[in-house]
Amino acid sequence: MKKIKLNSGIKIGIVYGSVFLGAGFASGRELLQYFVGFGKAGMWGLIVSGVLFSLVGWATLHICRRENITSYGGLMKHLLGARFGPIMEGLMVGFLFCLFAAMLAGAGATAAQAFYLPFSTGVLVVGLIVYAVLCFGLEGIVKINLFLAPLMMLGGIFIGIYSFFAYTSPAFANGGGAGLGLAWLLSAVVYGSYNLVTGVPMLAAASKLSKTKTDCLVGGILGGTVITVLGLSMSLPLFLYYTDIVALEVPFLHIAANYGHIVNLLYIAVLVSALLTTAACNSFAVMQWLEGRGYKNKIKTGAVLCTLAVIAAHIGFSNIVVFIYPIFGFLGLFKIIVVLLSAFQRGK
């Protein structure tokens, strides 16, 4: 059987798009917080975020290819200099840790809402799985991520569209409140910004796959398009069930439960896949950064890192999404401006 060979740009685009499929997105909590709450205007916000992802994705790949950069540290040093580059890198690591804690909190919320287990049980189980990954390396997770990412995307699109058209009330009848002025636009930019705090480091590492200018363009546009289509699809049912789910930690669990065991199990599989892959990738990135600073004992460092994340996860999933994510959103906005200015500075 002939093996399907993917174009480099397509590979980058798929991996880039999968970076944003964490628990916040797959649960529906981020979509509810940053888009659906603004009514129909929020859908335009999703498109704005998608354009931002595509533009910054292309710009990052273009800079890395132009300057022969293959790491996030090298990119930050090029953009901000030897003094401020490491500071930005350190702040990014702090956010990666927050994301790791958020994934564990998402696991706790899923355990409580779907299986009626204690919140701490879900947090601890996923924390132990991630610890095992950190002890034995990420090679297995990298391989399974390439397999799980398309399934997460297709599963999310199917569940979103199916639950929307299976609903009997008029479309958008129960949607969020109308967007106040341009608040929806600010929300969309903040959402894009904090996601790109982690998206840019991944692109810097993946830039070595880009062989041509076209690869950079395809990788950026495809990644942005994938997350936009998925976001729009999964937002539709959130409008329909808005009043029932607005206060829930994992809104989509409530929606999926209305359409039988098969749809519910499919959604839980999508959510758990997103939780595990994102938690593993974020924690591994933090570990890599710590190893570069002399903490080379993976077993001890991993134990401390996972213990701290388990404790931090008890802040609560919604609280992390609502209060911590926006702080890093403004940090990401600064990074976006710097990346775009550098990309358009000169061509090569």
CSV table of C-alpha atoms in Angstrom, one decimal:
chain,number,residue,atom,x,y,z
A,1,MET,CA,0.0,0.0,0.0
A,2,LYS,CA,1.4,3.4,-1.1
A,3,LYS,CA,2.1,5.8,1.8
A,4,ILE,CA,0.4,9.2,1.4
A,5,LYS,CA,3.0,12.0,1.4
A,6,LEU,CA,1.9,15.3,2.6
A,7,ASN,CA,3.3,18.6,1.3
A,8,SER,CA,5.5,20.4,3.9
A,9,GLY,CA,3.1,23.4,4.0
A,10,ILE,CA,0.2,21.1,4.7
A,11,LYS,CA,2.1,19.3,7.5
A,12,ILE,CA,2.9,22.6,9.1
A,13,GLY,CA,-0.7,23.8,8.8
A,14,ILE,CA,-2.2,20.7,10.4
A,15,VAL,CA,0.2,20.8,13.4
A,16,TYR,CA,-0.3,24.6,13.7
A,17,GLY,CA,-4.1,24.2,13.7
A,18,SER,CA,-3.9,21.5,16.3
A,19,VAL,CA,-2.0,23.7,18.7
A,20,PHE,CA,-5.2,25.6,19.4
A,21,LEU,CA,-7.3,22.5,20.1
A,22,GLY,CA,-6.8,22.5,23.9
A,23,ALA,CA,-9.4,21.9,26.6
A,24,GLY,CA,-10.6,25.5,26.5
A,25,PHE,CA,-11.5,25.3,22.8
A,26,ALA,CA,-12.8,21.7,22.8
A,27,SER,CA,-14.9,22.2,25.9
A,28,GLY,CA,-16.6,25.2,24.3
A,29,ARG,CA,-15.6,27.4,27.3
A,30,GLU,CA,-13.3,29.7,25.2
A,31,LEU,CA,-15.8,30.0,22.4
A,32,LEU,CA,-18.5,30.9,24.8
A,33,GLN,CA,-16.3,33.4,26.7
A,34,TYR,CA,-14.7,35.2,23.7
A,35,PHE,CA,-17.2,34.9,20.9
A,36,VAL,CA,-20.7,33.5,21.5
A,37,GLY,CA,-21.3,35.9,24.4
A,38,PHE,CA,-21.3,38.8,21.9
A,39,GLY,CA,-24.1,37.4,19.8
A,40,LYS,CA,-23.8,37.2,16.0
A,41,ALA,CA,-21.0,39.7,16.1
A,42,GLY,CA,-19.0,37.1,17.8
A,43,MET,CA,-18.9,35.0,14.5
A,44,TRP,CA,-17.2,37.9,12.8
A,45,GLY,CA,-14.8,37.9,15.8
A,46,LEU,CA,-14.0,34.3,15.0
A,47,ILE,CA,-13.2,35.1,11.4
A,48,VAL,CA,-11.0,38.0,12.6
A,49,SER,CA,-9.1,35.7,14.9
A,50,GLY,CA,-8.7,33.2,12.0
A,51,VAL,CA,-7.2,35.9,9.8
A,52,LEU,CA,-4.8,36.9,12.6
A,53,PHE,CA,-3.7,33.2,13.0
A,54,SER,CA,-3.1,33.0,9.2
A,55,LEU,CA,-1.2,36.3,8.9
A,56,VAL,CA,1.0,35.7,12.0
A,57,GLY,CA,1.5,32.1,11.0
A,58,TRP,CA,2.8,33.1,7.6
A,59,ALA,CA,4.9,36.0,9.1
A,60,THR,CA,6.6,33.7,11.6
A,61,LEU,CA,7.5,31.0,9.1
A,62,HIS,CA,8.7,33.7,6.6
A,63,ILE,CA,11.0,35.3,9.2
A,64,CYS,CA,12.4,32.0,10.3
A,65,ARG,CA,13.1,30.9,6.7
A,66,ARG,CA,14.5,34.2,5.8
A,67,GLU,CA,16.9,34.4,8.8
A,68,ASN,CA,17.6,30.7,9.0
A,69,ILE,CA,16.1,30.4,12.5
A,70,THR,CA,15.0,27.0,13.9
A,71,SER,CA,14.1,27.7,17.5
A,72,TYR,CA,11.8,30.1,19.5
A,73,GLY,CA,14.8,31.3,21.5
A,74,GLY,CA,16.6,32.3,18.2
A,75,LEU,CA,13.4,34.0,17.0
A,76,MET,CA,13.0,36.1,20.1
A,77,LYS,CA,16.7,37.0,20.1
A,78,HIS,CA,16.4,38.1,16.5
A,79,LEU,CA,13.2,40.2,17.2
A,80,LEU,CA,14.0,41.6,20.6
A,81,GLY,CA,17.7,41.4,21.0
A,82,ALA,CA,19.9,39.5,23.4
A,83,ARG,CA,18.6,41.4,26.5
A,84,PHE,CA,14.8,41.3,26.0
A,85,GLY,CA,14.5,38.1,24.0
A,86,PRO,CA,15.1,35.8,26.9
A,87,ILE,CA,12.6,37.8,29.0
A,88,MET,CA,9.9,37.1,26.5
A,89,GLU,CA,10.9,33.5,26.3
A,90,GLY,CA,10.6,33.2,30.1
A,91,LEU,CA,7.2,34.8,30.1
A,92,MET,CA,6.1,32.4,27.4
A,93,VAL,CA,7.2,29.5,29.6
A,94,GLY,CA,5.1,30.9,32.4
A,95,PHE,CA,2.0,30.9,30.2
A,96,LEU,CA,2.8,27.3,29.0
A,97,PHE,CA,2.7,26.3,32.7
A,98,CYS,CA,-0.7,28.0,33.1
A,99,LEU,CA,-2.0,26.2,30.0
A,100,PHE,CA,-0.8,22.9,31.5
A,101,ALA,CA,-2.6,23.6,34.7
A,102,ALA,CA,-5.7,24.6,32.7
A,103,MET,CA,-5.7,21.2,30.9
A,104,LEU,CA,-5.6,19.4,34.2
A,105,ALA,CA,-8.4,21.7,35.4
A,106,GLY,CA,-10.4,20.8,32.3
A,107,ALA,CA,-9.8,17.1,33.1
A,108,GLY,CA,-11.2,17.6,36.6
A,109,ALA,CA,-14.2,19.5,35.2
A,110,THR,CA,-14.8,16.7,32.7
A,111,ALA,CA,-14.6,14.0,35.4
A,112,ALA,CA,-17.1,15.9,37.6
A,113,GLN,CA,-19.6,16.8,34.8
A,114,ALA,CA,-19.5,13.6,32.7
A,115,PHE,CA,-18.7,10.8,35.2
A,116,TYR,CA,-19.8,12.4,38.5
A,117,LEU,CA,-16.3,11.8,39.9
A,118,PRO,CA,-14.5,14.2,42.3
A,119,PHE,CA,-12.8,17.1,40.5
A,120,SER,CA,-9.4,16.2,42.0
A,121,THR,CA,-9.7,12.7,40.5
A,122,GLY,CA,-9.7,13.9,37.0
A,123,VAL,CA,-6.9,16.3,37.7
A,124,LEU,CA,-4.7,13.7,39.3
A,125,VAL,CA,-5.3,11.0,36.6
A,126,VAL,CA,-4.3,13.2,33.7
A,127,GLY,CA,-1.4,14.7,35.8
A,128,LEU,CA,0.0,11.1,36.3
A,129,ILE,CA,-0.3,10.3,32.6
A,130,VAL,CA,1.5,13.5,31.7
A,131,TYR,CA,4.2,12.7,34.3
A,132,ALA,CA,4.7,9.3,32.6
A,133,VAL,CA,5.2,11.1,29.3
A,134,LEU,CA,7.7,13.4,30.8
A,135,CYS,CA,9.7,10.5,32.2
A,136,PHE,CA,9.8,8.5,29.0
A,137,GLY,CA,9.9,11.2,26.4
A,138,LEU,CA,7.4,12.7,23.9
A,139,GLU,CA,8.1,10.6,20.8
A,140,GLY,CA,5.0,8.6,21.3
A,141,ILE,CA,2.8,11.7,21.9
A,142,VAL,CA,4.2,13.4,18.8
A,143,LYS,CA,3.3,10.4,16.6
A,144,ILE,CA,-0.2,10.1,18.1
A,145,ASN,CA,-0.8,13.8,17.8
A,146,LEU,CA,-0.5,13.6,14.0
A,147,PHE,CA,-3.1,10.9,14.2
A,148,LEU,CA,-5.4,12.6,16.8
A,149,ALA,CA,-5.4,16.1,15.4
A,150,PRO,CA,-7.4,15.3,12.2
A,151,LEU,CA,-9.8,13.2,14.3
A,152,MET,CA,-10.3,16.1,16.8
A,153,MET,CA,-10.9,18.5,14.0
A,154,LEU,CA,-13.4,16.3,12.0
A,155,GLY,CA,-15.1,15.1,15.2
A,156,GLY,CA,-15.5,18.7,16.4
A,157,ILE,CA,-16.9,19.9,13.1
A,158,PHE,CA,-19.4,16.9,13.0
A,159,ILE,CA,-20.6,17.4,16.5
A,160,GLY,CA,-21.1,21.1,16.1
A,161,ILE,CA,-23.0,20.9,12.8
A,162,TYR,CA,-25.0,17.9,13.7
A,163,SER,CA,-26.2,19.3,17.0
A,164,PHE,CA,-27.0,22.6,15.4
A,165,PHE,CA,-29.3,21.1,12.7
A,166,ALA,CA,-30.8,18.5,15.0
A,167,TYR,CA,-32.1,21.3,17.3
A,168,THR,CA,-35.8,22.2,16.8
A,169,SER,CA,-35.8,26.0,17.8
A,170,PRO,CA,-35.0,28.7,15.3
A,171,ALA,CA,-31.3,29.4,14.7
A,172,PHE,CA,-29.7,31.8,17.1
A,173,ALA,CA,-33.0,32.1,19.1
A,174,ASN,CA,-31.2,31.6,22.4
A,175,GLY,CA,-27.8,33.2,21.5
A,176,GLY,CA,-25.7,35.4,23.6
A,177,GLY,CA,-26.3,39.1,24.0
A,178,ALA,CA,-25.6,41.6,21.2
A,179,GLY,CA,-22.1,42.8,20.9
A,180,LEU,CA,-21.6,46.2,22.5
A,181,GLY,CA,-19.8,48.4,20.0
A,182,LEU,CA,-16.5,46.9,19.1
A,183,ALA,CA,-16.1,44.9,22.2
A,184,TRP,CA,-16.4,41.7,20.1
A,185,LEU,CA,-13.4,42.8,18.1
A,186,LEU,CA,-11.2,43.4,21.2
A,187,SER,CA,-12.2,40.0,22.5
A,188,ALA,CA,-11.3,38.4,19.2
A,189,VAL,CA,-7.8,40.1,19.2
A,190,VAL,CA,-7.2,39.0,22.8
A,191,TYR,CA,-8.2,35.5,22.0
A,192,GLY,CA,-5.9,35.4,19.0
A,193,SER,CA,-3.1,37.0,20.9
A,194,TYR,CA,-2.9,34.6,23.9
A,195,ASN,CA,-3.2,31.6,21.6
A,196,LEU,CA,-0.3,32.9,19.5
A,197,VAL,CA,1.9,33.0,22.6
A,198,THR,CA,2.1,29.3,22.2
A,199,GLY,CA,1.5,29.1,18.4
A,200,VAL,CA,4.6,31.1,17.5
A,201,PRO,CA,7.1,28.9,19.4
A,202,MET,CA,5.6,25.8,17.7
A,203,LEU,CA,5.9,27.5,14.3
A,204,ALA,CA,9.5,28.5,15.0
A,205,ALA,CA,10.4,24.8,15.7
A,206,ALA,CA,8.3,23.6,12.6
A,207,SER,CA,9.9,26.2,10.3
A,208,LYS,CA,12.7,23.8,9.4
A,209,LEU,CA,10.1,21.8,7.4
A,210,SER,CA,9.4,24.8,5.1
A,211,LYS,CA,11.4,24.5,2.0
A,212,THR,CA,9.9,27.3,-0.1
A,213,LYS,CA,8.0,30.6,0.3
A,214,THR,CA,4.8,28.7,-0.7
A,215,ASP,CA,5.2,26.3,2.2
A,216,CYS,CA,5.2,29.3,4.6
A,217,LEU,CA,2.1,30.7,3.0
A,218,VAL,CA,0.2,27.4,2.9
A,219,GLY,CA,1.2,26.5,6.5
A,220,GLY,CA,0.0,29.8,7.9
A,221,ILE,CA,-3.2,30.1,5.9
A,222,LEU,CA,-4.2,26.4,6.4
A,223,GLY,CA,-3.6,26.6,10.2
A,224,GLY,CA,-5.8,29.7,10.5
A,225,THR,CA,-8.5,28.3,8.2
A,226,VAL,CA,-8.7,25.0,10.1
A,227,ILE,CA,-9.3,26.7,13.4
A,228,THR,CA,-11.8,29.2,12.0
A,229,VAL,CA,-13.9,26.4,10.3
A,230,LEU,CA,-13.8,24.3,13.5
A,231,GLY,CA,-14.6,27.3,15.7
A,232,LEU,CA,-17.6,28.4,13.6
A,233,SER,CA,-19.0,24.8,13.5
A,234,MET,CA,-18.7,24.3,17.2
A,235,SER,CA,-20.1,27.8,18.1
A,236,LEU,CA,-23.4,27.2,16.3
A,237,PRO,CA,-24.9,24.8,19.0
A,238,LEU,CA,-23.5,27.1,21.8
A,239,PHE,CA,-25.8,29.8,20.5
A,240,LEU,CA,-28.8,27.4,20.7
A,241,TYR,CA,-28.2,26.2,24.2
A,242,TYR,CA,-26.7,29.5,25.5
A,243,THR,CA,-29.0,30.0,28.5
A,244,ASP,CA,-28.5,26.4,29.7
A,245,ILE,CA,-24.7,26.3,29.4
A,246,VAL,CA,-23.4,29.8,30.1
A,247,ALA,CA,-22.4,28.9,33.7
A,248,LEU,CA,-21.1,25.3,32.9
A,249,GLU,CA,-17.3,24.5,33.1
A,250,VAL,CA,-17.6,22.2,30.0
A,251,PRO,CA,-20.6,23.5,27.9
A,252,PHE,CA,-20.3,20.9,25.1
A,253,LEU,CA,-20.7,18.0,27.5
A,254,HIS,CA,-24.3,19.2,28.2
A,255,ILE,CA,-25.0,19.7,24.5
A,256,ALA,CA,-23.5,16.3,23.4
A,257,ALA,CA,-25.5,14.5,26.1
A,258,ASN,CA,-28.7,15.5,24.3
A,259,TYR,CA,-28.0,13.4,21.2
A,260,GLY,CA,-27.5,9.9,22.6
A,261,HIS,CA,-24.6,7.8,23.8
A,262,ILE,CA,-22.7,7.7,20.5
A,263,VAL,CA,-22.4,11.4,20.0
A,264,ASN,CA,-21.7,11.9,23.7
A,265,LEU,CA,-18.9,9.3,23.6
A,266,LEU,CA,-17.5,10.8,20.4
A,267,TYR,CA,-17.3,14.2,22.1
A,268,ILE,CA,-15.7,12.9,25.2
A,269,ALA,CA,-13.1,11.2,23.0
A,270,VAL,CA,-12.4,14.5,21.2
A,271,LEU,CA,-12.2,16.4,24.5
A,272,VAL,CA,-9.9,13.8,26.3
A,273,SER,CA,-7.6,13.7,23.2
A,274,ALA,CA,-7.4,17.5,23.2
A,275,LEU,CA,-6.6,17.5,27.0
A,276,LEU,CA,-3.9,14.9,26.8
A,277,THR,CA,-2.1,16.1,23.7
A,278,THR,CA,-2.1,19.8,24.8
A,279,ALA,CA,-1.1,19.0,28.4
A,280,ALA,CA,1.7,16.8,27.2
A,281,CYS,CA,3.0,19.3,24.7
A,282,ASN,CA,2.9,22.3,27.0
A,283,SER,CA,4.5,20.5,30.0
A,284,PHE,CA,7.2,19.0,27.7
A,285,ALA,CA,8.0,22.5,26.4
A,286,VAL,CA,8.4,23.7,30.0
A,287,MET,CA,10.6,20.7,30.7
A,288,GLN,CA,12.8,21.5,27.7
A,289,TRP,CA,13.3,25.0,29.0
A,290,LEU,CA,14.2,23.8,32.5
A,291,GLU,CA,16.6,21.3,31.1
A,292,GLY,CA,18.4,24.0,29.2
A,293,ARG,CA,19.0,25.7,32.6
A,294,GLY,CA,20.6,22.7,34.2
A,295,TYR,CA,17.5,20.7,35.5
A,296,LYS,CA,18.3,17.6,33.6
A,297,ASN,CA,16.8,15.0,35.9
A,298,LYS,CA,13.5,14.3,34.2
A,299,ILE,CA,12.0,12.2,36.9
A,300,LYS,CA,12.6,14.8,39.7
A,301,THR,CA,11.8,17.9,37.6
A,302,GLY,CA,8.8,16.2,36.1
A,303,ALA,CA,7.4,15.3,39.6
A,304,VAL,CA,7.8,18.9,40.8
A,305,LEU,CA,6.3,20.4,37.7
A,306,CYS,CA,3.3,18.0,37.7
A,307,THR,CA,2.7,18.5,41.4
A,308,LEU,CA,2.7,22.3,41.1
A,309,ALA,CA,0.3,22.0,38.1
A,310,VAL,CA,-2.1,19.8,40.0
A,311,ILE,CA,-2.2,22.3,42.8
A,312,ALA,CA,-2.6,25.3,40.4
A,313,ALA,CA,-5.4,23.4,38.5
A,314,HIS,CA,-7.6,23.8,41.6
A,315,ILE,CA,-8.0,27.5,40.8
A,316,GLY,CA,-10.7,26.2,38.4
A,317,PHE,CA,-10.9,25.8,34.7
A,318,SER,CA,-13.3,28.7,34.1
A,319,ASN,CA,-11.3,31.0,36.3
A,320,ILE,CA,-8.1,30.3,34.4
A,321,VAL,CA,-9.8,30.9,31.1
A,322,VAL,CA,-11.5,34.1,32.2
A,323,PHE,CA,-8.8,35.8,34.3
A,324,ILE,CA,-5.4,34.4,33.4
A,325,TYR,CA,-5.7,33.9,29.6
A,326,PRO,CA,-6.4,37.6,28.9
A,327,ILE,CA,-3.3,38.7,30.8
A,328,PHE,CA,-1.1,36.8,28.4
A,329,GLY,CA,-3.3,38.0,25.5
A,330,PHE,CA,-1.9,41.5,25.8
A,331,LEU,CA,1.6,40.0,26.0
A,332,GLY,CA,0.8,38.1,22.8
A,333,LEU,CA,-0.4,41.3,21.2
A,334,PHE,CA,3.0,42.8,21.6
A,335,LYS,CA,4.6,39.7,20.1
A,336,ILE,CA,2.2,39.9,17.1
A,337,ILE,CA,3.1,43.5,16.4
A,338,VAL,CA,6.9,42.7,16.5
A,339,VAL,CA,6.5,39.7,14.3
A,340,LEU,CA,4.5,41.5,11.6
A,341,LEU,CA,6.8,44.5,11.6
A,342,SER,CA,9.8,42.3,11.1
A,343,ALA,CA,8.0,40.2,8.4
A,344,PHE,CA,7.2,43.2,6.3
A,345,GLN,CA,10.5,45.0,6.9
A,346,ARG,CA,12.3,43.4,3.9
A,347,GLY,CA,11.9,40.4,1.7
A,348,LYS,CA,14.3,37.7,0.7
